Structure formats: structure tokens, C-alpha cells
mmCIF file of C-alpha atoms and ligand atoms in Angstrom:
data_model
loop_
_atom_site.group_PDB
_atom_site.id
_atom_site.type_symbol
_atom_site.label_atom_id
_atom_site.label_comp_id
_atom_site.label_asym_id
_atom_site.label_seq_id
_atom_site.Cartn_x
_atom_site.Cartn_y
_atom_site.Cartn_z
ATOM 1 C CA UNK A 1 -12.391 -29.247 12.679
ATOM 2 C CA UNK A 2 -10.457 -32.181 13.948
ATOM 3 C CA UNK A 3 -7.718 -31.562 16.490
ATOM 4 C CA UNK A 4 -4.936 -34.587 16.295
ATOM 5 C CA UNK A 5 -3.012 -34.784 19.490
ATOM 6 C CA UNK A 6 1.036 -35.555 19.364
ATOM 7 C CA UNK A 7 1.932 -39.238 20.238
ATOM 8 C CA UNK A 8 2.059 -39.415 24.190
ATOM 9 C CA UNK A 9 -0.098 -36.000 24.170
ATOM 10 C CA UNK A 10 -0.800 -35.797 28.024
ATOM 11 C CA UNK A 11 -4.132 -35.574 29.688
ATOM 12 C CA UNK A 12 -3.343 -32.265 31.274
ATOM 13 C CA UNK A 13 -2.589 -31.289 27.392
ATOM 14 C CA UNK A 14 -6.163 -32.941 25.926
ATOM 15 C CA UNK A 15 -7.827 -30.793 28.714
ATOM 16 C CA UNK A 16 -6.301 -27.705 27.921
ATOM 17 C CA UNK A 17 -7.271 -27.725 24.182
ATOM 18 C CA UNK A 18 -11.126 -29.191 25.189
ATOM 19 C CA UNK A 19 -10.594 -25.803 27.239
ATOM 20 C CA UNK A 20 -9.650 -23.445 24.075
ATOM 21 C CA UNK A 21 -12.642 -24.863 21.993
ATOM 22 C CA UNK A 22 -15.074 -24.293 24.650
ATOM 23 C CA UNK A 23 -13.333 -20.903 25.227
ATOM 24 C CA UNK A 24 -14.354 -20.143 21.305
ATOM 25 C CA UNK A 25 -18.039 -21.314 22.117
ATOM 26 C CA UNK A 26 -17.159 -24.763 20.530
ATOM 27 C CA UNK A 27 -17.747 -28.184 22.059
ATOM 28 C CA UNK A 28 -15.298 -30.775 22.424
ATOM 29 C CA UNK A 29 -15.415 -34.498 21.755
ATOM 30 C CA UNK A 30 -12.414 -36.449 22.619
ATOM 31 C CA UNK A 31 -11.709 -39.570 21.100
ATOM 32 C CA UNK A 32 -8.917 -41.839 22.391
ATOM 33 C CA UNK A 33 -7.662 -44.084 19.600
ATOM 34 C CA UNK A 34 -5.204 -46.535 20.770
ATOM 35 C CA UNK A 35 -2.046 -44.925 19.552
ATOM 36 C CA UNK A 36 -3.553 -40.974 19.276
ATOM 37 C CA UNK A 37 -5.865 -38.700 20.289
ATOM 38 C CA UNK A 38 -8.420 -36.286 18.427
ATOM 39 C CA UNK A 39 -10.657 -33.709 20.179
ATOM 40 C CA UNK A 40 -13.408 -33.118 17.623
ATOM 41 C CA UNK A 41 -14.888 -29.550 17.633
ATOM 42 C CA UNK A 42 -18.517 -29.466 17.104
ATOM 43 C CA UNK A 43 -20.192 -26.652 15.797
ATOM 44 C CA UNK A 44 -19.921 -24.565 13.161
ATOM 45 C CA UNK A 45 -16.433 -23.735 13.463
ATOM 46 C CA UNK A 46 -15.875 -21.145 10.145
ATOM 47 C CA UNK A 47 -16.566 -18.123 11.757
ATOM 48 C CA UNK A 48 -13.933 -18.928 14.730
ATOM 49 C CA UNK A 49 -10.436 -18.283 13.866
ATOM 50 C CA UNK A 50 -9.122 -22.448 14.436
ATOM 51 C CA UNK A 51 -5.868 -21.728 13.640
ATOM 52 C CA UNK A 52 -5.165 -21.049 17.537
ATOM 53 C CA UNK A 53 -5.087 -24.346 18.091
ATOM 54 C CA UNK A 54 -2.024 -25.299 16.253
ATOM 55 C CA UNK A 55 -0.509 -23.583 18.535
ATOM 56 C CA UNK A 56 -1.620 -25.543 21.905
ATOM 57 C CA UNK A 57 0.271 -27.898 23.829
ATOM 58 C CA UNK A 58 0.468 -31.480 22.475
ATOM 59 C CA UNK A 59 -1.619 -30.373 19.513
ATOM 60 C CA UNK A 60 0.357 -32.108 16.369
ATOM 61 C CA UNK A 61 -2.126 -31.448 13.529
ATOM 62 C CA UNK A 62 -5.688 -29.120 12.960
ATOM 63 C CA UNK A 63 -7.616 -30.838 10.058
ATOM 64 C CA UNK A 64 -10.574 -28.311 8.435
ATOM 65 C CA UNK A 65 -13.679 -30.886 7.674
ATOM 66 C CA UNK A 66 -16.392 -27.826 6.867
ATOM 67 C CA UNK A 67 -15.767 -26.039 3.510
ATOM 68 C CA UNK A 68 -14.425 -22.889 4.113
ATOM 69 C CA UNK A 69 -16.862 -21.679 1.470
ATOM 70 C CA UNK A 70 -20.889 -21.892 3.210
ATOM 71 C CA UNK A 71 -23.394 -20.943 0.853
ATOM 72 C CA UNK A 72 -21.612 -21.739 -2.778
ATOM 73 C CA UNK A 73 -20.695 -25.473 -0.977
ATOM 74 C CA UNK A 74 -22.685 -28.553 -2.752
ATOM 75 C CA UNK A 75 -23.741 -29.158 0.524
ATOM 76 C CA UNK A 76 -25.811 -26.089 0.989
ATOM 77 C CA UNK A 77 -27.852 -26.777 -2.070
ATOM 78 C CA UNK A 78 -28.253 -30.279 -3.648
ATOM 79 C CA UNK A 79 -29.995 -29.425 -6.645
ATOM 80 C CA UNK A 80 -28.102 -27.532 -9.053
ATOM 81 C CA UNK A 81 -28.439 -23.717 -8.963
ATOM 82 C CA UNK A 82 -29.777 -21.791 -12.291
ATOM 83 C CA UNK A 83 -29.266 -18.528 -12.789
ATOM 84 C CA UNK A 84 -31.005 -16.509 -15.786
ATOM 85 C CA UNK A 85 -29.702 -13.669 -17.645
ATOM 86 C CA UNK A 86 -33.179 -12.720 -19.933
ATOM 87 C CA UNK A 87 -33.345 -13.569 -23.369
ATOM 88 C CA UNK A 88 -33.442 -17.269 -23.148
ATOM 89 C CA UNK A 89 -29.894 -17.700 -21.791
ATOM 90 C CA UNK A 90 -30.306 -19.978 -18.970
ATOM 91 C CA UNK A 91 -26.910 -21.200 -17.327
ATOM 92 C CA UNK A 92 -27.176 -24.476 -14.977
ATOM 93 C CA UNK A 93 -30.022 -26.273 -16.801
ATOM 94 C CA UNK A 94 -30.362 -28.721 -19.721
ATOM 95 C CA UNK A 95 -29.065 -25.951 -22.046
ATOM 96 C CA UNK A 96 -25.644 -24.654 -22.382
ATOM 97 C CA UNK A 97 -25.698 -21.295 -23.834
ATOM 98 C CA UNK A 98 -23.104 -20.070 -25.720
ATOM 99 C CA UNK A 99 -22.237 -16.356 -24.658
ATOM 100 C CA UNK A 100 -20.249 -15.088 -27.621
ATOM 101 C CA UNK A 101 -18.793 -11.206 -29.004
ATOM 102 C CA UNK A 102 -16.083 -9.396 -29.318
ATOM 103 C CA UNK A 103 -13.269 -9.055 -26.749
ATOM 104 C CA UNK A 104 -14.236 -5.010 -26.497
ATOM 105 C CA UNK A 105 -16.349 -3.264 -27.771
ATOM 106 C CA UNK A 106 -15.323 -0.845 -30.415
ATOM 107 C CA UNK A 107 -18.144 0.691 -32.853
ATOM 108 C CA UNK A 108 -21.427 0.983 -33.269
ATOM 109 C CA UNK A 109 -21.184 -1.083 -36.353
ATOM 110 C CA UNK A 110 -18.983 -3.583 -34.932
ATOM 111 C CA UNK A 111 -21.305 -4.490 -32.077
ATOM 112 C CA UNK A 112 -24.407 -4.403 -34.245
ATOM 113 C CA UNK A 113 -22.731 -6.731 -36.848
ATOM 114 C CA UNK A 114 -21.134 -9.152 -34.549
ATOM 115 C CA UNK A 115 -24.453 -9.293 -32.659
ATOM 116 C CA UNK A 116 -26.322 -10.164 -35.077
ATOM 117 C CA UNK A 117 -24.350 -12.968 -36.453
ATOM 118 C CA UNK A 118 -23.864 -14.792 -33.070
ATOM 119 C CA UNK A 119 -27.248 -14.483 -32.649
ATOM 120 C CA UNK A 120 -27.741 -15.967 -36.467
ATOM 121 C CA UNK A 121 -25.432 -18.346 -35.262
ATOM 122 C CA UNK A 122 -27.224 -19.399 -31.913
ATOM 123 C CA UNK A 123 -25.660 -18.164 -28.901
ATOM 124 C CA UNK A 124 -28.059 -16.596 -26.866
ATOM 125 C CA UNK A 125 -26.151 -13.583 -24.929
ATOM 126 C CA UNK A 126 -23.583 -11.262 -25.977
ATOM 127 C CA UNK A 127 -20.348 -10.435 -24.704
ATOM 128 C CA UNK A 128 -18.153 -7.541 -25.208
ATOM 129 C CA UNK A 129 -16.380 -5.156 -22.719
ATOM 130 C CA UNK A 130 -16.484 -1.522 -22.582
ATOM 131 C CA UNK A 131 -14.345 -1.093 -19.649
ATOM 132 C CA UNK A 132 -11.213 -3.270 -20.212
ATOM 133 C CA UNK A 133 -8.341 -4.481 -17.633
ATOM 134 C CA UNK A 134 -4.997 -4.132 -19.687
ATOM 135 C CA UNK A 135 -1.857 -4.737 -18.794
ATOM 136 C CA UNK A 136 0.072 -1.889 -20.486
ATOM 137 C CA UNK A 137 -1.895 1.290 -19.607
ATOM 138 C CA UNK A 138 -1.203 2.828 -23.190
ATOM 139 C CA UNK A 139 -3.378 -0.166 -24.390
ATOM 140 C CA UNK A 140 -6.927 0.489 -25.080
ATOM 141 C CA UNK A 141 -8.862 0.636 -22.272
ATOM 142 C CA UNK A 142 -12.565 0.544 -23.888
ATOM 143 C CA UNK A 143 -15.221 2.830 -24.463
ATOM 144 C CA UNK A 144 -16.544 3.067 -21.308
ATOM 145 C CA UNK A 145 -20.420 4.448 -20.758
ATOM 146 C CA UNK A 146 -20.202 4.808 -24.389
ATOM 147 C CA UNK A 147 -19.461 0.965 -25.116
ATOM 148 C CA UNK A 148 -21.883 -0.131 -22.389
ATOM 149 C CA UNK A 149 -24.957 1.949 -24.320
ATOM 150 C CA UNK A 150 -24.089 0.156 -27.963
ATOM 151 C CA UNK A 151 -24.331 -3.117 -25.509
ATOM 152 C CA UNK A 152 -27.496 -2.004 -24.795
ATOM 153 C CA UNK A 153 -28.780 -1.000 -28.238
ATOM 154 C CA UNK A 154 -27.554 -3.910 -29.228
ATOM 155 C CA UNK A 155 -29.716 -6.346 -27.071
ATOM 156 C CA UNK A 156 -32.874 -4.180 -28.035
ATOM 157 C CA UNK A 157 -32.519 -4.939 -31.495
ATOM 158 C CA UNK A 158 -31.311 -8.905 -31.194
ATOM 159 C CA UNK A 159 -32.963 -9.796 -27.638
ATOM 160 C CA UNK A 160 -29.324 -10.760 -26.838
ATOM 161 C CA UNK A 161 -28.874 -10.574 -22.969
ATOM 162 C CA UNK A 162 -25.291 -8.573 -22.490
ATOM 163 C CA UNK A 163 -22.614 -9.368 -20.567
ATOM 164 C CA UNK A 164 -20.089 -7.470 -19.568
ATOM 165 C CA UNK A 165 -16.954 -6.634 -17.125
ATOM 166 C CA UNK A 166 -17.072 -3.912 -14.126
ATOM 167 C CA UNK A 167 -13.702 -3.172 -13.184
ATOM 168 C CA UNK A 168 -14.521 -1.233 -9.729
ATOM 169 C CA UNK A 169 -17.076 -0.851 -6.981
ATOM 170 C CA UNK A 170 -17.997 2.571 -8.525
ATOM 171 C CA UNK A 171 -18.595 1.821 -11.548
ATOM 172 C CA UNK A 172 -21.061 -0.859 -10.343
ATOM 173 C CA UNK A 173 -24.202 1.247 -10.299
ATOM 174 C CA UNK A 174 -23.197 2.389 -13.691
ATOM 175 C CA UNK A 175 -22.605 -1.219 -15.106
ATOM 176 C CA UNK A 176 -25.926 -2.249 -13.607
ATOM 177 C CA UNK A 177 -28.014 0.271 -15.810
ATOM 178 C CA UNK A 178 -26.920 -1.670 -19.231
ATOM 179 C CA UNK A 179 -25.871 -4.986 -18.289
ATOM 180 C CA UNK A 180 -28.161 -8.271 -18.038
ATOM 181 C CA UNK A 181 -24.890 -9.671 -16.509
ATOM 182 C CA UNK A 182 -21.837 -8.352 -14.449
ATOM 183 C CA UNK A 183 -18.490 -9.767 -14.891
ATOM 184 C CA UNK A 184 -15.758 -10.238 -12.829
ATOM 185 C CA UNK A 185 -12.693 -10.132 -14.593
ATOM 186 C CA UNK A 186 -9.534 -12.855 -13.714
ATOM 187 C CA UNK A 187 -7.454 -10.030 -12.436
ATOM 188 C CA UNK A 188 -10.451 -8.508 -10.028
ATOM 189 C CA UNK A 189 -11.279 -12.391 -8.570
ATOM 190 C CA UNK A 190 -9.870 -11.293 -5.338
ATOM 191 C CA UNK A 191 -10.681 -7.638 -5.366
ATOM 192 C CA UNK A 192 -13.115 -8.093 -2.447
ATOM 193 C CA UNK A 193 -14.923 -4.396 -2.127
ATOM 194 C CA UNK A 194 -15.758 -5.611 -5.724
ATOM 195 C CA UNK A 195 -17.051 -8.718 -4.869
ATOM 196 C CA UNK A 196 -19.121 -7.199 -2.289
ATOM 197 C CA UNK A 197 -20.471 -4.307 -4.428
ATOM 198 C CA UNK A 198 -21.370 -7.132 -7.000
ATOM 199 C CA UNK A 199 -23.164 -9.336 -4.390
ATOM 200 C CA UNK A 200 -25.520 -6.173 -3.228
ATOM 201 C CA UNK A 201 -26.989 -5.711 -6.494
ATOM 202 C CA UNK A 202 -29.250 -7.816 -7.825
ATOM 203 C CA UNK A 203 -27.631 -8.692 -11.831
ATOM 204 C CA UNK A 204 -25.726 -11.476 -11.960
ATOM 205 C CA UNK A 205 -22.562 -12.309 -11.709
ATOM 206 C CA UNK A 206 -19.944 -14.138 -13.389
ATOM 207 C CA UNK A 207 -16.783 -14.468 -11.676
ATOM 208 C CA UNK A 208 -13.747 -15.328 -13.884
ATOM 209 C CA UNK A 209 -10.953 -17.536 -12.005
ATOM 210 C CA UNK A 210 -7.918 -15.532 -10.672
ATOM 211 C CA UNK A 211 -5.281 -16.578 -13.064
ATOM 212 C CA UNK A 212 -3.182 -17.919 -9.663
ATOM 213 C CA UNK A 213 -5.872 -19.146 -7.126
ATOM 214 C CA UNK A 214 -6.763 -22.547 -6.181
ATOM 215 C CA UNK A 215 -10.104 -23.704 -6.254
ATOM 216 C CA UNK A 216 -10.893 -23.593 -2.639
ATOM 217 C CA UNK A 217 -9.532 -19.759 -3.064
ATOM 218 C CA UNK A 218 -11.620 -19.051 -6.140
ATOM 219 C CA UNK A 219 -15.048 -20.486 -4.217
ATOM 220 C CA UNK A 220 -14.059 -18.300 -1.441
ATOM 221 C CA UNK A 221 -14.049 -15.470 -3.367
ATOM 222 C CA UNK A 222 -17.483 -16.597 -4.762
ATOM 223 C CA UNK A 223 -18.782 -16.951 -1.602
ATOM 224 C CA UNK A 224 -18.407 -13.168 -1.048
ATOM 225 C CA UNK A 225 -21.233 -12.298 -3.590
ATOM 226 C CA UNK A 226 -23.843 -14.804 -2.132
ATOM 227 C CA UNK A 227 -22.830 -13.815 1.632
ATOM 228 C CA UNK A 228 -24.337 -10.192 0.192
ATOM 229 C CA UNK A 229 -27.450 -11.407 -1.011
ATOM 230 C CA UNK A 230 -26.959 -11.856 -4.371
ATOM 231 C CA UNK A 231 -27.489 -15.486 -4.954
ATOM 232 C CA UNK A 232 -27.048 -15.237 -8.753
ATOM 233 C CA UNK A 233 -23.455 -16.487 -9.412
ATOM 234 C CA UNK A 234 -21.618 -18.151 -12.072
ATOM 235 C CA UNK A 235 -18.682 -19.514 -11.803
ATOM 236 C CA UNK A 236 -16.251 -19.257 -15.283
ATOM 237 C CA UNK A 237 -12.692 -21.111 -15.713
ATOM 238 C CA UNK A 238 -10.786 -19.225 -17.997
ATOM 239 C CA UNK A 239 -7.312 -20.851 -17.742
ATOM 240 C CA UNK A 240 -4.609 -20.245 -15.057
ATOM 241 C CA UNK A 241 -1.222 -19.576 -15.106
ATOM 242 C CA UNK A 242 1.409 -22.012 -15.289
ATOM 243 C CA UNK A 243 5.201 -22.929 -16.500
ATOM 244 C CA UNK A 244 3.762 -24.006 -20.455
ATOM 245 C CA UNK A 245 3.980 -21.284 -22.850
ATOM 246 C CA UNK A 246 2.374 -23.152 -25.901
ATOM 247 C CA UNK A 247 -1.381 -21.697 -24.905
ATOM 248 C CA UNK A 248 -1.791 -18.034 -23.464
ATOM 249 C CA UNK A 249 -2.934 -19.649 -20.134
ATOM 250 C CA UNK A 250 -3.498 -23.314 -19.037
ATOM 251 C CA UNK A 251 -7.136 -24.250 -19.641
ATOM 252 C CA UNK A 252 -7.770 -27.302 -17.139
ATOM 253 C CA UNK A 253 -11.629 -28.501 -18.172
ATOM 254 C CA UNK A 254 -11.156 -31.194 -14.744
ATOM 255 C CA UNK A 255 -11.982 -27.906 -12.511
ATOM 256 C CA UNK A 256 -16.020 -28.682 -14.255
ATOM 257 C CA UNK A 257 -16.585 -32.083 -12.659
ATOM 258 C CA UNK A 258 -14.648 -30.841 -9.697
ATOM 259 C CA UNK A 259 -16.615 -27.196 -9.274
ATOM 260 C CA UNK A 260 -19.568 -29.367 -9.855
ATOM 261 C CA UNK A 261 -18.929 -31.634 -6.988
ATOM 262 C CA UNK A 262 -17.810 -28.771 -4.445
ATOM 263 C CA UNK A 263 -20.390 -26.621 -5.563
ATOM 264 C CA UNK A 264 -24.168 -26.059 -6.608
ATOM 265 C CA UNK A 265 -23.051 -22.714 -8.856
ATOM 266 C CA UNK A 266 -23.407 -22.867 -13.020
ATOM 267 C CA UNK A 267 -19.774 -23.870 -14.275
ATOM 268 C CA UNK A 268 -18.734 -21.873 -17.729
ATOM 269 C CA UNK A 269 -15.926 -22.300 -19.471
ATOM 270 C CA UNK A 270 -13.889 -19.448 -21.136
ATOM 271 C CA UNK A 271 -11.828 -21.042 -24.381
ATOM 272 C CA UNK A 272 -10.791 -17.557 -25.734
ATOM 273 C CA UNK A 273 -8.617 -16.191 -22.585
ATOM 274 C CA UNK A 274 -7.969 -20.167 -22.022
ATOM 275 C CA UNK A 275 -5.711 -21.068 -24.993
ATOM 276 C CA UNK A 276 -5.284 -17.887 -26.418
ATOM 277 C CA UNK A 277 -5.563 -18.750 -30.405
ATOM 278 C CA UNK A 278 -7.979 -18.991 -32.218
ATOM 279 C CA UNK A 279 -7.439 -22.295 -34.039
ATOM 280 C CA UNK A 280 -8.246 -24.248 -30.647
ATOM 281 C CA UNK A 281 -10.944 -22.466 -28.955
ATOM 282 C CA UNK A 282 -13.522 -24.697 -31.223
ATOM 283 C CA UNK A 283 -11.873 -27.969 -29.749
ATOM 284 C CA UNK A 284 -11.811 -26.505 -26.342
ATOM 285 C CA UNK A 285 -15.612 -25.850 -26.667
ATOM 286 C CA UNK A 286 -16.069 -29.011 -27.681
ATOM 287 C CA UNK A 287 -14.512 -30.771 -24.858
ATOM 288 C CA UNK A 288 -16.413 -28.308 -22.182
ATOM 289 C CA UNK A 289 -19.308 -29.459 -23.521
ATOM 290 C CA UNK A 290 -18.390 -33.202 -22.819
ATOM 291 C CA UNK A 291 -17.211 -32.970 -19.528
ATOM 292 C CA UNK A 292 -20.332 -30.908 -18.150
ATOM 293 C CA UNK A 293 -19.849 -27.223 -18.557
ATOM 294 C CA UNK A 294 -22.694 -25.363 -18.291
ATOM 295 C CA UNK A 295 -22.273 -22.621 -20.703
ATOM 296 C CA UNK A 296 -19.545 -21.122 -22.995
ATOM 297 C CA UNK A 297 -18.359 -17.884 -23.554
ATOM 298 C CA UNK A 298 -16.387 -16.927 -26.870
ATOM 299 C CA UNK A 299 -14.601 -14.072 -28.321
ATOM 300 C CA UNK A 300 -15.729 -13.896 -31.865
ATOM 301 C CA UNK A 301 -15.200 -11.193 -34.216
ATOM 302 C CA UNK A 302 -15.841 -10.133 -38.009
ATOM 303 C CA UNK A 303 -12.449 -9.026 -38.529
ATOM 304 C CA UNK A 304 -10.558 -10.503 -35.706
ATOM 305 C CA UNK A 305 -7.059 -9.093 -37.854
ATOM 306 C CA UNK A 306 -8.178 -5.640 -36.972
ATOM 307 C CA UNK A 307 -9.697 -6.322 -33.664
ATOM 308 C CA UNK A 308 -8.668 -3.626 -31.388
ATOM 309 C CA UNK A 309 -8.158 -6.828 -28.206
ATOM 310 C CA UNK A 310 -7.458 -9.905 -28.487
ATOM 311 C CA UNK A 311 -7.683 -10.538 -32.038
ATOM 312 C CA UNK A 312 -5.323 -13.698 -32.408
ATOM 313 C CA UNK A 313 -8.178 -15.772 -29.561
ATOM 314 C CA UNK A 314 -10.773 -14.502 -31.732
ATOM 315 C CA UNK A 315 -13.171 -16.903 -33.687
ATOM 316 C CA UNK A 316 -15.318 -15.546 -36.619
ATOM 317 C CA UNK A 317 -19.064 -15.555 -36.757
ATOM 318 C CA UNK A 318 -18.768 -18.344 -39.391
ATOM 319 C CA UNK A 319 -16.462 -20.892 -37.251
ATOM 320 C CA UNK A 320 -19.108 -20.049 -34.526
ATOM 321 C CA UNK A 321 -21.713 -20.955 -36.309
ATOM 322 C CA UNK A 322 -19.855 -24.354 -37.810
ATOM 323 C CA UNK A 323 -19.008 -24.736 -33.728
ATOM 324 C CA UNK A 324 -22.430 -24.421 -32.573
ATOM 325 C CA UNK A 325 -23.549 -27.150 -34.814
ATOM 326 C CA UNK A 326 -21.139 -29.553 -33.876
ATOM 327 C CA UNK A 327 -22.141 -28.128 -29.884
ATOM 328 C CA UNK A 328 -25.065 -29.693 -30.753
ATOM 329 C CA UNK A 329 -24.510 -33.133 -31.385
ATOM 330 C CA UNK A 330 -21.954 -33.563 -28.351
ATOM 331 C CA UNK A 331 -24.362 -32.100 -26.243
ATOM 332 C CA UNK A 332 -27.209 -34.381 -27.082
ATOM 333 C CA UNK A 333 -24.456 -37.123 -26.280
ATOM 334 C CA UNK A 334 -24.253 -36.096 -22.612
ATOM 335 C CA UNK A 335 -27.787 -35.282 -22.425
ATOM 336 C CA UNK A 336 -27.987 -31.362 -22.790
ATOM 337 C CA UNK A 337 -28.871 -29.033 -25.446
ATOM 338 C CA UNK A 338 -26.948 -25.960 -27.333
HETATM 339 C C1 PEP B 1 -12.172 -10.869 -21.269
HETATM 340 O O1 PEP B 1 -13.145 -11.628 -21.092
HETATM 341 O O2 PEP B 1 -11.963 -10.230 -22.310
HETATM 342 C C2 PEP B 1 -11.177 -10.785 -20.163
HETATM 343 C C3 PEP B 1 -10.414 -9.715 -20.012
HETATM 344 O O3 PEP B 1 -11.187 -11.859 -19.395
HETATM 345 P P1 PEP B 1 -10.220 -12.323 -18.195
HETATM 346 O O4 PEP B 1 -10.572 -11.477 -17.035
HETATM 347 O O5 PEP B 1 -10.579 -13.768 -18.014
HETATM 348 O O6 PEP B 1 -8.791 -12.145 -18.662
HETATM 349 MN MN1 MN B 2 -10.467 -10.775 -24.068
#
């Protein structure tokens, strides 16, 4: 933290806020410049509630130099973090795995037939949810336990590692059980007894972007799963809101270089929820893959017309497998693998 002193800031003033920092077990450095003068506060200065200051005599400005965000910061970790799910799907490596399934889950023979044509097609996990955030409660709301044990069937037969949402911190336990992987859904991002329940077991953990938070909010809210323990977190962009109504939500792919240089965490990129239709999710993949992203996850479906969710962002195992081809030669380009 830098303190910047008003113009003409008096000594008795500069004393007072050396005073404050020491008072929060800080030290003070002050720096006279010739017009202004800074006090800076060494230390580590997260856990102390700097805001105080703003409020001191002859203070004009605080300016926060330490990420707010410890353990998910690029400075914590230089190399890159990885984070495996089983079954081959690596997320933060050379490879970028393509996660793909239905939006829900809704058969026995729709999960077994989806999952074995992504898995024809190359992805290497499956998605689906069984316990669904909607935002009409006469929607479906998924199977539940019942959806989460076809997830499970299904990765014994295909060697698929499943991923899929928990909605609350008691139904984590229950979520653990089935899942290779726990996600966090956009709506849940800042749900923080979630985020703590998540971090205390040991699955990982993909946390979607809240639909309305910055970045430095949405690494916060990473942070509270590795402050638990659980250093197993992926970060996934799945389009915020904004003002344009021509995609479902505003996919920005600029948050990958830019998650990449605040953070160590696997980057994936969510096309489905992040245009909305269909007809540009394969584009949208396309691009991820360019600009870095470390994995994808897709809704695909056999008969997205009579999906029960989401049908209209819904790819079909055939454009996935035409898509993962394509992955392929993009992402020797940039020097990964699909
Ligand atoms: C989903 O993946 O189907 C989903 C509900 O995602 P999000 O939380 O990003 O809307
Ligand atoms: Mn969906």
C-alpha cells in the first residue's frame, strides 16, 4: 500500500499516518518527493483493513500494490498450475481438453449416448448437471442423486472423468461421491460458504465467472477455495453480462491472456453459456484455443431440439467431432495439443 499525501500535507499530518500504520503492525517509509509525499507501508498489508487511512489527515489518495488475491496471484507460483481430473484430462499443460455433454442430464440413454460420442469424438471428460440453477423455479431443476449416479455409470463404461455443478454446501459431500470434478456455477461465484465447502474437499474445482464481477472480484472468490486447502482450481470464463443482446452473454476471450498474467490457475473457456447459439460456439472454440485457453467445455447433445436445457447453445456430437479436428490444427499453431 502506498499512502499519497495532499499537496502542502503537514509534517504533524505525515507523522500521524506513519503513526496509524505502525498502530496496524505496519512499518512506514516516507518519501518526500519535491511536490508530494508518500508513506509506503511495508509488510504484508492484506490482512489489515487499509482503508482507515483514507480517512487520515492530509491523506489525498491509498493506492493497493499487493493483489488482493494471495495464493491464486502469478506471483505466488511462477510456473503454471495443473490440475488433473483422471482419465487423461489434464487442464494447464500442453493439452487442452475438451470437456463436452449435455447441459443436464436427463436419461440413462441420453448420458450413455452422448458419452460415448464425445468420447468418439475426443474430449476427454464429460459434463452434464444433475442439480441445475434455473431461473424460473417451474423449470427443470435436474435429476439430482439420480443424474449424478448415470454420471457415474457413465465414466465406468467410457473412462470419461465427470464434471459437474454443486449448487450448495450440503450437497457437497454428496457431489463428491460421483464427481471427478466440482463446479461452481456463474450464479454461486460469490456464494462464499460454497466456496469454502468446495475448498475443504479434496475434488477439484471449477469456478464459473459471476456473470457481473470483475476480474479482481472473480480471483477473489477463487482465492477462497485455495485459502481452504484445496489447491485444485480452475478458473472458467463463461461470458458476462452486458448492454448487447445479439449473444446470450458477452464472451470476452482477452480475460485468458489477462487471467494468465494475474494468475498461475488453468484458464477454460465456456462457449455454450458464452454466446448462447449454437452456430458460434465452434468459432468461439476456435479462438480460445488461439489466444491460450487451457481447456474447453461444450454443451453438446444428440437431439439438442428436444434437449430438456439449453438446447438452442447446444452442438451435436458430429459438429464436435468436425470441431475437435479443426482444435487440432490451431492448437499445434500455438504449440499445444487437443
Ligand atoms: C451450465 O454449465 O450449464 C451452467 C448452468 O453454467 P453457468 O453457471 O455458467 O450459467
Ligand atoms: Mn447450460
Amino acid at each position: 500500500m502506498i499512502v499519497v499525501m495532499k499537496p502542502g500535507a503537514t509534517q504533524a499530518q505525515i507523522d500521524g499516518v506513519a503513526q496509524i500504520i505502525r498502530d496496524i503492525g505496519l512499518k512506514d517509509h516516507v518519501i518526500k518527493g519535491t511536490d508530494l509525499t508518500v508513506v509506503a507501508v511495508i509488510g504484508d498489508d492484506r490482512k489489515k483493513e487499509g482503508s482507515v487511512l483514507e480517512q487520515a489527515d492530509g491523506v489525498d489518495r491509498v493506492m493497493k500494490i499487493l493483489a488482493p488475491y494471495k495464493m491464486a496471484a502469478r506471483e505466488a507460483r511462477p510456473q503454471r498450475s495443473t490440475v488433473s481430473l483422471g482419465g487423461g484430462c489434464v487442464l494447464g499443460g500442453k493439452s487442452v481438453p475438451v470437456i463436452a455433454g449435455p447441459c443436464s442430464v436427463e436419461s440413462e440413454e441420453q448420458v450413455f449416448d452422448v458419452a460415448r460420442k464425445v468420447k468418439a469424438a475426443g474430449a476427454t471428460a464429460l459434463r452434464g448437471g444433475a442439480f441445475k440453477p434455473r431461473t424460473n423455479p417451474y423449470s427443470f431443476q435436474g435429476m439430482g442423486e439420480a443424474g449424478l449416479k448415470l454420471l457415474a455409470a457413465a465414466r465406468e463404461e467410457t473412462g470419461l472423468a465427470v464434471v459437474t455443478e454443486v449448487l450448495t454446501p450440503t450437497e457437497v459431500d454428496l457431489v463428491v461421491e460421483y464427481a471427478d470434478c466440482l463446479q461452481i456455477g456463474t450464479r454461486n461465484c460469490q456464494n462464499f460458504k460454497l466456496l469454502e465447502a468446495c475448498g475443504k474437499q479434496p475434488k477439484p474445482v471449477m469456478i464459473k465467472r459471476g456473470m457481473s464481477m470483475t476480474i479482481e472480484e472473480y480471483l477473489q472468490a477463487a482465492e477462497y477455495i485455495l485459502a481452504e486447502g484445496n489447491e485444485k482450481v480452475i478458473l472458467c470464463e463463461r461470458g458476462i453480462r452486458t448492454f448487447e443482446d445479439h449473444t446470450r452473454n458477452t464472451l470476452s476471450l482477452s480475460v485468458v491472456p489477462e487471467l494468465h498474467h494475474r494468475s498461475h490457475l488453468p484458464v477454460v473457456i465456456d462457449p455454450s453459456q458464452g454466446t448462447g447459439y449454437a452456430r458460434l460456439v465452434p468459432d468461439m472454440c476456435r479462438a480460445a484455443v488461439a489466444c491460450g485457453a487451457d481447456g474447453l467445455i461444450v454443451e453438446v447433445h444428440p437431439d439438442p431440439q428436444h434437449a430438456l436445457t439449453d438446447g438452442a447453445q447446444s452442438i451435436t456430437p458430429e459438429t464436435l467431432e468436425e470441431l475437435i479436428a479443426s482444435l487440432r490444427r490451431i492448437a499445434s499453431a500455438v504449440d499445444r495439443e487437443v
